Short mmCIF file of C-alpha atoms and ligand atoms in Angstrom, two decimals:
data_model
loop_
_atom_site.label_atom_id
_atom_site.label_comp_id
_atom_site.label_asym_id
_atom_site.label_seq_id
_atom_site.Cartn_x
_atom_site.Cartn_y
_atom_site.Cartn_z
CA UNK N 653 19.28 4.09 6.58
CA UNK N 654 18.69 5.55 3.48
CA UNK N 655 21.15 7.06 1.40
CA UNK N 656 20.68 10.54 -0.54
CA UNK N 657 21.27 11.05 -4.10
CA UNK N 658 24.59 11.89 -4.12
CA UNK N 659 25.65 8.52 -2.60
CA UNK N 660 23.34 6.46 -4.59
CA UNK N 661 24.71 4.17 -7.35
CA UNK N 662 21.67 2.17 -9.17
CA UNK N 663 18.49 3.51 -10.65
CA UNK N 664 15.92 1.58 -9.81
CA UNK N 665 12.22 1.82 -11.46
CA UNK N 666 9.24 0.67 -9.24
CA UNK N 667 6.36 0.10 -11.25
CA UNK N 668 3.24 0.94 -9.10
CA UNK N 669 2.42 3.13 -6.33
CA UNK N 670 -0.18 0.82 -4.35
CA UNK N 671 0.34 -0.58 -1.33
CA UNK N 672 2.81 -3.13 -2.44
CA UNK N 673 4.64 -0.80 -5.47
CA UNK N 674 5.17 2.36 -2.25
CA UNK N 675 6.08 -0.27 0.22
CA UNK N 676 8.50 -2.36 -1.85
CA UNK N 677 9.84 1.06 -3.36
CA UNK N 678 10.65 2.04 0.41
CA UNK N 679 12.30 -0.84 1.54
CA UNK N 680 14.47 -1.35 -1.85
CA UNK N 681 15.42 2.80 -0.97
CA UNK N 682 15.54 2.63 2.96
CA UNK N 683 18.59 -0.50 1.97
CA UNK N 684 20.86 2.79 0.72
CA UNK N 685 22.53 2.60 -2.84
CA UNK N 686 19.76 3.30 -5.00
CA UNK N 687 18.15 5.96 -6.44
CA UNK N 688 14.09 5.38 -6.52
CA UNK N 689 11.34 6.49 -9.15
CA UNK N 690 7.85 5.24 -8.73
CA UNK N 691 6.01 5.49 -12.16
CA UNK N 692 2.05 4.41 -11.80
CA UNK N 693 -1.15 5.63 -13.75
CA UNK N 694 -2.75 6.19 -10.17
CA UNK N 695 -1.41 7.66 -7.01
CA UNK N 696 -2.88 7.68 -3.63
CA UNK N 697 -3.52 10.89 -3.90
CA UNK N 698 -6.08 10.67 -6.80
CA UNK N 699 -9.72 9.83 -6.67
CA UNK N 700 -10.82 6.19 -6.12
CA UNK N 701 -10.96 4.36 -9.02
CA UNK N 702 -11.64 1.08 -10.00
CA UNK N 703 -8.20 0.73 -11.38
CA UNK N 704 -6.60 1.13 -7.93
CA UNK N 705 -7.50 -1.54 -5.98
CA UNK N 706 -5.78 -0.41 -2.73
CA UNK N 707 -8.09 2.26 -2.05
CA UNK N 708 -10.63 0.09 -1.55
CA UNK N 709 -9.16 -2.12 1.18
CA UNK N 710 -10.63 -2.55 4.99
CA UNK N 711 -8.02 -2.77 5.49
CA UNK N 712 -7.46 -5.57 8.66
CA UNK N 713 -4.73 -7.32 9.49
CA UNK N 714 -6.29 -10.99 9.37
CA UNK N 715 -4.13 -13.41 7.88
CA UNK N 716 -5.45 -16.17 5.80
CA UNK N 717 -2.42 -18.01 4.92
CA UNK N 718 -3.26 -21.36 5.02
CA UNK N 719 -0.50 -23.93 4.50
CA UNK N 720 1.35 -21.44 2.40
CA UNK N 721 4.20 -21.03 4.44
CA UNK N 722 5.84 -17.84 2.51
CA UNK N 723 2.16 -16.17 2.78
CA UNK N 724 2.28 -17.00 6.88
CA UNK N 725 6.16 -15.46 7.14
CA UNK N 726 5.22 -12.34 5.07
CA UNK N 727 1.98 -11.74 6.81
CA UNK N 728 3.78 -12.32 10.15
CA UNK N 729 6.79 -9.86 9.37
CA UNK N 730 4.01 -7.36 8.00
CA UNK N 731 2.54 -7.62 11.17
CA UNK N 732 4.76 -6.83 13.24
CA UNK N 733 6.13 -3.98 11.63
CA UNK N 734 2.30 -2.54 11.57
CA UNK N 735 1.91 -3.67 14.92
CA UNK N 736 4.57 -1.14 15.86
CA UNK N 737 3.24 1.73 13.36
CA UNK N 738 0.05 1.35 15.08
CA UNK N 739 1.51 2.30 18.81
CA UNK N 740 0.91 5.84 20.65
CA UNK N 741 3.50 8.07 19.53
CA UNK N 742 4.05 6.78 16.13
CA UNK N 743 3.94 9.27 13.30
CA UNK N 744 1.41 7.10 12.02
CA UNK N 745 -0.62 5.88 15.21
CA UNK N 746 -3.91 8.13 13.94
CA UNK N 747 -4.69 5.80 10.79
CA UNK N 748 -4.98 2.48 13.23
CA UNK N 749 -7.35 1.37 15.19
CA UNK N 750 -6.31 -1.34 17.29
CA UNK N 751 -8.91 -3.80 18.30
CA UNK N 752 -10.42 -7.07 19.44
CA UNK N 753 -11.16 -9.03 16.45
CA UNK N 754 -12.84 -12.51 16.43
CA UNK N 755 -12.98 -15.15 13.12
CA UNK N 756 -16.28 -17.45 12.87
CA UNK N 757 -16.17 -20.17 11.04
CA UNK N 758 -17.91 -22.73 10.05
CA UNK N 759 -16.21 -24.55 7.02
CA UNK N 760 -13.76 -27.29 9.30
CA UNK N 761 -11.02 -24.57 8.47
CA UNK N 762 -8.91 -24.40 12.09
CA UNK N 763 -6.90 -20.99 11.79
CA UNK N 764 -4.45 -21.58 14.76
CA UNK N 765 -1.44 -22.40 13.38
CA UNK N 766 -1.38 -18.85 11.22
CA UNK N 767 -3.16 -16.84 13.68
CA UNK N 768 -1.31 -18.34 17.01
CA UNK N 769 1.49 -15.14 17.00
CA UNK N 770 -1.52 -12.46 17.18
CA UNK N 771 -1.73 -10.50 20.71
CA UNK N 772 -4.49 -12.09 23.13
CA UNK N 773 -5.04 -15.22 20.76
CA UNK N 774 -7.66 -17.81 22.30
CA UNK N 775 -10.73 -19.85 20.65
CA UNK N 776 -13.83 -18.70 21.90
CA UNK N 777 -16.43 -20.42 23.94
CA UNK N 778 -19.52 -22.03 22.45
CA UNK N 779 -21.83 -19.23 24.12
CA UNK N 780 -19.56 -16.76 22.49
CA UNK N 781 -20.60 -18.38 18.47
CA UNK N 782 -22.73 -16.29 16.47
CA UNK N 783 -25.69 -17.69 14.39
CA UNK N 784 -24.46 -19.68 11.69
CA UNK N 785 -20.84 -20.49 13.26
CA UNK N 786 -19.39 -23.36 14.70
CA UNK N 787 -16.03 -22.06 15.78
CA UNK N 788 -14.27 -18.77 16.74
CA UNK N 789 -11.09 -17.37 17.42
CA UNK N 790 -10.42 -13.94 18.98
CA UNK N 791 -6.98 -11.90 19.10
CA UNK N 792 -6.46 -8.49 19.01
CA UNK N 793 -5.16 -6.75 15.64
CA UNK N 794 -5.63 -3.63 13.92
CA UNK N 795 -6.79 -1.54 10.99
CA UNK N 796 -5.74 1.23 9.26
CA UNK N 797 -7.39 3.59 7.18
CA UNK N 798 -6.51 3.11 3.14
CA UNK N 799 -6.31 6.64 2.06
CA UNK N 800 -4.49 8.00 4.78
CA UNK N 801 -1.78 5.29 5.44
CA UNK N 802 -1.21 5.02 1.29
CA UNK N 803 -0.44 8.63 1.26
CA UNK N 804 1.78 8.33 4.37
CA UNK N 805 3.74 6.14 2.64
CA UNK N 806 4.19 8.20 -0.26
CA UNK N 807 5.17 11.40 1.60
CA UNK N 808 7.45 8.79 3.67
CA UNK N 809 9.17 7.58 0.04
CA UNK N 810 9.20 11.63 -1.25
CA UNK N 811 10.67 12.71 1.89
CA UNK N 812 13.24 10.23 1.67
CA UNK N 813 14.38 11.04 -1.89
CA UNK N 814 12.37 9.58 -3.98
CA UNK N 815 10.94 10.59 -7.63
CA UNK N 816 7.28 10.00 -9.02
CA UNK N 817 6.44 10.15 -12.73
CA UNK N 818 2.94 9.72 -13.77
CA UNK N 819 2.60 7.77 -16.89
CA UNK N 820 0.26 4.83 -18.09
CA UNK N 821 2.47 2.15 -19.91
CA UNK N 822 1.60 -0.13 -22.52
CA UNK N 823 4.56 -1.98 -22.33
CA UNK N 824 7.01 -2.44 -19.50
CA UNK N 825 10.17 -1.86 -21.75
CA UNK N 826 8.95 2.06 -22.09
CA UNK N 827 10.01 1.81 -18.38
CA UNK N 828 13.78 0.75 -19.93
CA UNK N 829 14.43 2.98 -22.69
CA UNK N 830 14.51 6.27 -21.09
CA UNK N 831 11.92 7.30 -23.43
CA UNK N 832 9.50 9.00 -20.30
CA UNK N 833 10.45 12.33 -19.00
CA UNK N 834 11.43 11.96 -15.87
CA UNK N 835 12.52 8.10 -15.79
CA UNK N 836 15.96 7.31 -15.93
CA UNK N 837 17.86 6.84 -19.32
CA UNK N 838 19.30 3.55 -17.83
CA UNK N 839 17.91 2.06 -15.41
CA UNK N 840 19.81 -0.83 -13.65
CA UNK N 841 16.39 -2.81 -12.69
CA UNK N 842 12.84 -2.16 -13.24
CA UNK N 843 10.29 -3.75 -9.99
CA UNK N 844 6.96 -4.30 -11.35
CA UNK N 845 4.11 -4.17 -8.53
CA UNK N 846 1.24 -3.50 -11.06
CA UNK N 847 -1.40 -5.26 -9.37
CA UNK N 848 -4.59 -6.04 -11.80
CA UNK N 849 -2.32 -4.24 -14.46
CA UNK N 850 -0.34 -7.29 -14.70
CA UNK N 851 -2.69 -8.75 -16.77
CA UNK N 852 -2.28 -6.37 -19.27
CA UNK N 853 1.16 -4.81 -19.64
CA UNK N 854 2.93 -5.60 -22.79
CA UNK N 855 5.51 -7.78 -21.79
CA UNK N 856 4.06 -9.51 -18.69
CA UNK N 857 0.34 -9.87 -19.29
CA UNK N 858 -0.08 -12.76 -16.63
CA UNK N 859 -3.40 -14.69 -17.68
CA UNK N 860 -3.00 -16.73 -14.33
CA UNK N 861 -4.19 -12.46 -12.93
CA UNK N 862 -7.60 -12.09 -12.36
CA UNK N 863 -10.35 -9.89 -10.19
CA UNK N 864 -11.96 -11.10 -7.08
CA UNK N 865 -14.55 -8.45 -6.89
CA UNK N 866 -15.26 -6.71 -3.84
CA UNK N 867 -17.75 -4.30 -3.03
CA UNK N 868 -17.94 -2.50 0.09
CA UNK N 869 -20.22 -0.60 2.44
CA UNK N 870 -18.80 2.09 5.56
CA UNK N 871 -21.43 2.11 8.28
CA UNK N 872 -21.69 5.37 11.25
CA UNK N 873 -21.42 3.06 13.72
CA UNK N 874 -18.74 4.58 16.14
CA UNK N 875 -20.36 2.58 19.29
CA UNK N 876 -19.09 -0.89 17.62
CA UNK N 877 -15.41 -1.10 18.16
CA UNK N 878 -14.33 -4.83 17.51
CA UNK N 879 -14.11 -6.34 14.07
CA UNK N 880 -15.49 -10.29 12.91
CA UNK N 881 -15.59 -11.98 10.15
CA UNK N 882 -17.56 -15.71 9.31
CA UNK N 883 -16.36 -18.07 6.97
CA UNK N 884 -18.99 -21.04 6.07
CA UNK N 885 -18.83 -24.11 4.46
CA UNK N 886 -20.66 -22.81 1.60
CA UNK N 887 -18.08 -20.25 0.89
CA UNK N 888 -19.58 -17.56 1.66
CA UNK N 889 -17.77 -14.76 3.77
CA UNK N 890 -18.83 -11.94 6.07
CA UNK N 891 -16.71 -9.20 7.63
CA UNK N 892 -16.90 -6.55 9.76
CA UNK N 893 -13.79 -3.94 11.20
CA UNK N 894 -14.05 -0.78 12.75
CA UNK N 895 -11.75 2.42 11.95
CA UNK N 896 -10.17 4.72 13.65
CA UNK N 897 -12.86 7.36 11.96
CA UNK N 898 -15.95 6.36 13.81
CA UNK N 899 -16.68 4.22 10.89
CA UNK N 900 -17.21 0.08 10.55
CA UNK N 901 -16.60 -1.51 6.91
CA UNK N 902 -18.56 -4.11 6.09
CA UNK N 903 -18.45 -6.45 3.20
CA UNK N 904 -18.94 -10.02 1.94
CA UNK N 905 -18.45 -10.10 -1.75
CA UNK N 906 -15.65 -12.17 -3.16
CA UNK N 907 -16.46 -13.45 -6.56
CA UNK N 908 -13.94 -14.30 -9.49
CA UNK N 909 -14.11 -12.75 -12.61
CA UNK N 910 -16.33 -10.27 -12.18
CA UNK N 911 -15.59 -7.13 -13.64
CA UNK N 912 -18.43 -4.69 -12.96
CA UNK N 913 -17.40 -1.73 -11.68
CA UNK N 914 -20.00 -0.04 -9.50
CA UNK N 915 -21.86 -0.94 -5.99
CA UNK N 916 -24.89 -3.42 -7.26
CA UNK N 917 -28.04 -3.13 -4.81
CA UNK N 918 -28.45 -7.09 -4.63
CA UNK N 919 -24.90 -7.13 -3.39
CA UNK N 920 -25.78 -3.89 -0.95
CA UNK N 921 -28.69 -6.05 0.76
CA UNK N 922 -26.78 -9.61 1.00
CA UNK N 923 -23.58 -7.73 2.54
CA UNK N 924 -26.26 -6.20 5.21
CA UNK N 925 -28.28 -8.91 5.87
CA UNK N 926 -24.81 -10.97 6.71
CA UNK N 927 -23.22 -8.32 8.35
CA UNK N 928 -26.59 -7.65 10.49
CA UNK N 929 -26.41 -11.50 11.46
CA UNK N 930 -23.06 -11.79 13.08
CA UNK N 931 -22.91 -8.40 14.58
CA UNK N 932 -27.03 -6.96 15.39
CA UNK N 933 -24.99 -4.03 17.30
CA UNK N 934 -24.33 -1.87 14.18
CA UNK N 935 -27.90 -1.19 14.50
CA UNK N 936 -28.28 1.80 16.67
CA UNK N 937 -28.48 1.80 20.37
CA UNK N 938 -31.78 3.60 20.24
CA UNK N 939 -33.22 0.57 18.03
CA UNK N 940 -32.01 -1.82 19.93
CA UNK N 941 -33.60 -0.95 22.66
CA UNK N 942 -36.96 -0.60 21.20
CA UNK N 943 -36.72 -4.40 18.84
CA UNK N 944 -35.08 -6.31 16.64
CA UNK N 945 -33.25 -4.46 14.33
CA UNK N 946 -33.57 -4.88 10.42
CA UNK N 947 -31.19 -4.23 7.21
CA UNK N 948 -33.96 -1.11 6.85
CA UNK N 949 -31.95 0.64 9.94
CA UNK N 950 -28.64 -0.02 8.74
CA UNK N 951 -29.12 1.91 5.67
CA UNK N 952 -29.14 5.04 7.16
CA UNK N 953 -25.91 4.45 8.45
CA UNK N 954 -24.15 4.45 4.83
CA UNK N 955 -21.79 6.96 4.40
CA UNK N 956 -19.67 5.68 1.72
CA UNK N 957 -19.88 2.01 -0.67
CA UNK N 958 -17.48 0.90 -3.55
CA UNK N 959 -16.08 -1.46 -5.73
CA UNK N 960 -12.56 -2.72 -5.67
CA UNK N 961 -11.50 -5.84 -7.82
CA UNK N 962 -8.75 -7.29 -6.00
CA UNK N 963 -5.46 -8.78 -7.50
CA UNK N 964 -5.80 -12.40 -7.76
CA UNK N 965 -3.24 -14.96 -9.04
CA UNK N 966 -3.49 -18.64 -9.59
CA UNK N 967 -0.34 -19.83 -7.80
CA UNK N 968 -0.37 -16.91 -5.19
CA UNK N 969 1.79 -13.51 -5.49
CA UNK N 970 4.29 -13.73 -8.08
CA UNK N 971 7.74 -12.83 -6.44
CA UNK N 972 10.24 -13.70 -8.90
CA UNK N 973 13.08 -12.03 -10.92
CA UNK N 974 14.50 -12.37 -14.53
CA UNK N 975 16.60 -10.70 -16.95
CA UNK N 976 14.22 -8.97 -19.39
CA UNK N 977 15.16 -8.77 -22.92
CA UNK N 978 13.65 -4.75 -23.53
CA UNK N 979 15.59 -5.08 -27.31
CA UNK N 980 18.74 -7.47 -28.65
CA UNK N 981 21.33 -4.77 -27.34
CA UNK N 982 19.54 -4.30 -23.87
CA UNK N 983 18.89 -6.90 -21.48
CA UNK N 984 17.61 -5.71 -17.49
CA UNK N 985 16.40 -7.55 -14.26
CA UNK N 986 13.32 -7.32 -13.77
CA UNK N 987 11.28 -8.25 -10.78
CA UNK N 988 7.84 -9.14 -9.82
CA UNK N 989 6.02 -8.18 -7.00
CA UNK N 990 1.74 -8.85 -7.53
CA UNK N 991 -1.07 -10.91 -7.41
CA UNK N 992 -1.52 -9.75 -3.32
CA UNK N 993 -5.39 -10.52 -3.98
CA UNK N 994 -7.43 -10.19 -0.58
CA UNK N 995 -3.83 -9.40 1.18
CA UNK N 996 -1.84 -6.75 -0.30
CA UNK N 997 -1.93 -4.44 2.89
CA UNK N 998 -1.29 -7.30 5.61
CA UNK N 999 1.81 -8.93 3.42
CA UNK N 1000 3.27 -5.47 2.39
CA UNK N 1001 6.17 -5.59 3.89
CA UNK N 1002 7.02 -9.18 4.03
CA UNK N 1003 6.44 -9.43 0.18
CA UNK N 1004 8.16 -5.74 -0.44
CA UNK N 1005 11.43 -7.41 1.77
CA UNK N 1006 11.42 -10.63 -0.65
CA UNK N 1007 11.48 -8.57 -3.57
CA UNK N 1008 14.33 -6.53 -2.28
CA UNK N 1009 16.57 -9.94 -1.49
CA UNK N 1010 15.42 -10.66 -5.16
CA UNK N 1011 16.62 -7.73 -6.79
CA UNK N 1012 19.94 -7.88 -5.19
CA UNK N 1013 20.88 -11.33 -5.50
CA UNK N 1014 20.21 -10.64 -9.77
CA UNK N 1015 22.05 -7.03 -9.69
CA UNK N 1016 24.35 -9.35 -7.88
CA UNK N 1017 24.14 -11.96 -11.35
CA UNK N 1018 22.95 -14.72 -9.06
CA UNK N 1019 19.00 -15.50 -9.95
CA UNK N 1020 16.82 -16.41 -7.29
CA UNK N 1021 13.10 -17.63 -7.27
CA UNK N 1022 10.97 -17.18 -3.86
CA UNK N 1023 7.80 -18.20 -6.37
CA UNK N 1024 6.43 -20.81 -4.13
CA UNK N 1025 3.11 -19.74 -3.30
CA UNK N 1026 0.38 -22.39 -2.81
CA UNK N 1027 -2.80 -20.50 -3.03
C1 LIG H 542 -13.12 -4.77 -0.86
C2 LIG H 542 -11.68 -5.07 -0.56
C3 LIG H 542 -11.27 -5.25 0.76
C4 LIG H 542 -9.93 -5.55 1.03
N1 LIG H 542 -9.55 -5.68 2.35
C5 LIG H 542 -8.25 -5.94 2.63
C6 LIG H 542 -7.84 -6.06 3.97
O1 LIG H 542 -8.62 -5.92 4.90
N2 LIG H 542 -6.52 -6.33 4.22
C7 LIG H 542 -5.62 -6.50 3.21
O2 LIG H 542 -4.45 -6.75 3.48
N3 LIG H 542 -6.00 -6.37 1.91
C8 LIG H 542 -7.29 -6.11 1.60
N4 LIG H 542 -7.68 -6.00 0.31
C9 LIG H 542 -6.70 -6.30 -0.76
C10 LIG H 542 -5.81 -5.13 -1.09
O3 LIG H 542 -6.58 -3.98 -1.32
C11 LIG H 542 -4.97 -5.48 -2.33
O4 LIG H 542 -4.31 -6.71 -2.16
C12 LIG H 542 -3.94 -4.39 -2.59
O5 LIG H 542 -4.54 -3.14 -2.63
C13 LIG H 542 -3.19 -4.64 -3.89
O6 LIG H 542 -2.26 -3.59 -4.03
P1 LIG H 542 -1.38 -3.41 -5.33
O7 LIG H 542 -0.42 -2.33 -5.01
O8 LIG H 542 -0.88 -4.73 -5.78
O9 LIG H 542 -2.43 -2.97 -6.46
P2 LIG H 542 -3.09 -1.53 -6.75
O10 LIG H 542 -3.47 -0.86 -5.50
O11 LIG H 542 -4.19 -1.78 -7.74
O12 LIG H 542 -1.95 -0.68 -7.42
C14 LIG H 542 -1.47 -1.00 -8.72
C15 LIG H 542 -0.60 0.15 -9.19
O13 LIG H 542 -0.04 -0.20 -10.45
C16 LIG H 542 -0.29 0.86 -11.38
N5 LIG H 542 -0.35 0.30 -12.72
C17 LIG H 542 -0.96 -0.84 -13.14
N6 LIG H 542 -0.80 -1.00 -14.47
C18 LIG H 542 -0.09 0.08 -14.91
C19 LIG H 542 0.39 0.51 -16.17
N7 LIG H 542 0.17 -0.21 -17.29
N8 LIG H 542 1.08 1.66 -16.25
C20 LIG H 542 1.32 2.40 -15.14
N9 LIG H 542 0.88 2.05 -13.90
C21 LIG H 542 0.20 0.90 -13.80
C22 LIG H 542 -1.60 1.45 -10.92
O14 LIG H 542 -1.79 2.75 -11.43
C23 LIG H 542 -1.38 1.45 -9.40
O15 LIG H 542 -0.60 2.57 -9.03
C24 LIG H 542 -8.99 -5.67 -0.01
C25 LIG H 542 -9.40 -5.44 -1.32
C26 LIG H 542 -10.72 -5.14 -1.60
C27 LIG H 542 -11.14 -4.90 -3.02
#
């Protein structure tokens, strides 16, 4: 339970107010004995902006942990927390959509061992493939809506005590020196959950940070209600999830290093044409009925496309904790929580729970690095 104010002993600064800076903020205050400030450029509440990746999310719960074992336990514990979020009666039930969801594949890859623990999980059937798959796997799993859920969990965090400044930093030792209005003058630990930022904070700038560019397209489709996604040997990637508004995102871009910042129509066609392939349903009834449906009658269907340039990381999220030097007289834990790439909303809690054991085994003097990603 949390504890108020009054009770609380350590200023803590989170760094961030994405998914992973308002979850990690939540656990670290829900733990009782500290005092909380979020300070972050961009709030849920704001527009959606290319500098806020988590707005841009599906967001599904479809882990792709591979043989990282940290990645499976954080995706699993994230699960099952969401799992329970996502249940009738829940204050937060309305911003799920729990569903059947089914993975194609075609690249060898054989998801079972990270996948096993989901609700209803079974390979599918050879009649069941869709065109350009070889394999499939269907479970049942959720998604929640971005904008709603983020700002859930910052009412959730305000509610419970916590303080938001609004600031863009240059360098993360502004976050030490009590030299922002509203921060704390001393601050026993700063938590940095930056995201993209991380590659160009004074003071971390992580080179090994880059963007896996994403771009997005929400389809009226409210008569598809399952989710799938195809992975091929060629690397390329389509997915499809349906949300609780009525609405199915689609998508299929995933490239490295690209910056550019708005919906490109090249990208708009290849994400239909995929999408179209695995899943000829998001075409209307009405169409259907008639003939074969083309990209032409999805694209009445748009209601909403974007960019978001996801958090990627060579070596996988960086969880890890040091004492920061923010001048000779003033030395401060400091711990890191990014890098989430294509997973920040489906490892929130697991990684926001690692970076809580982090904090207080250095508050506690001990050191302690959980930095074993392998992807
Ligand atoms: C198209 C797309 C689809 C996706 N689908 C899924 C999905 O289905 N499931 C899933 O789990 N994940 C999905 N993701 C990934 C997910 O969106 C990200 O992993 C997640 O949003 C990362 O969250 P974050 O909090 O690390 O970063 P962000 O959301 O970018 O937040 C970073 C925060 O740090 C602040 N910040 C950064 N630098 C500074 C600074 N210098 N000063 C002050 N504040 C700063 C920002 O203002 C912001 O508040 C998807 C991503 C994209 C783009």
């Amino acid at each position: 339970m949390m504890q108020r104010d009054s009770e609380a002993t350590k200023d803590i600064v989170v760094i961030g107010a994405g998914v992973v800076g308002l979850s990690t903020a939540i656990r670290i205050q829900e733990k009782g004995g500290y005092r909380v400030t979020i300070i972050a450029e961009t709030f849920p509440i704001d527009s959606k902006n290319i500098r806020y990746t988590s707005h841009w999310a599906g967001a599904h719960h479809v882990s792709a942990a591979f043989d990282d074992k940290r990645q499976r336990e954080m995706d699993k514990e994230t699960f099952e927390i969401m799992w329970k979020d996502s249940a009738h009666g829940r204050p937060i039930q309305g911003c799920f959509l729990r569903h059947y969801h089914t993975e194609f594949r075609s690249d060898g890859v054989d998801p079972t061992e990270w996948l096993d623990y989901m609700p209803e999980f079974r390979s599918v059937s050879n009649n069941e493939l869709v065109p350009g798959a070889t394999h499939g796997w269907t479970f049942t799993t959720f998604t929640l809506y971005p904008p709603v859920y983020l700002n859930w969990l910052l009412n959730r965090f305000l509610t419970d005590g916590g303080t938001i400044v609004r600031a863009q930093l240059q360098h993360i030792s502004q976050a030490m020196q009590g030299g922002i209005s509203g921060l704390p003058q001393k601050p026993d630990a700063i938590v940095a959950c930056v995201g993209l930022g991380a590659r160009f904070l004074g003071g971390i700038e992580d080179k090994e940070v880059y963007p896996v560019r994403g771009q997005t397209i929400a389809l009226r489709a409210p008569w598809v209600k399952y989710g799938r996604t195809l992975s091929c040997a060629d690397g390329s990637y389509f997915y499809m999830m349906p949300r609780v508004t009525g609405d199915v995102l689609v998508g299929g871009i995933r490239v490295a290093n690209d910056w550019f910042p708005v919906p490109r129509e090249e990208d708009r066609s290849y994400v239909l044409a995929g999408v179209l392939a695995i899943c000829p349903e998001l075409a209307p009834p009405e169409v259907r009925a008639e003939r074969m449906p083309t990209i032409d009658d999805l694209r009445p269907l748009i209601v909403e496309e974007g960019c978001g340039l996801r958090p990627g990381r060579k070596g996988g999220i960086r969880l890890e904790a040091e004492w920061f030097e923010a001048s000779p007289q003033t030395k401060i834990p400091v711990v890191y929580n990014y890098g989430h790439a294509g997973m920040g909303f489906q490892s929130s809690w697991g990684s926001a729970s690692i970076a809580l054991d982090l904090l207080e085994e250095t508050l506690a003097g001990g050191k302690l690095d959980t930095n074993k990603g392998t992807n």
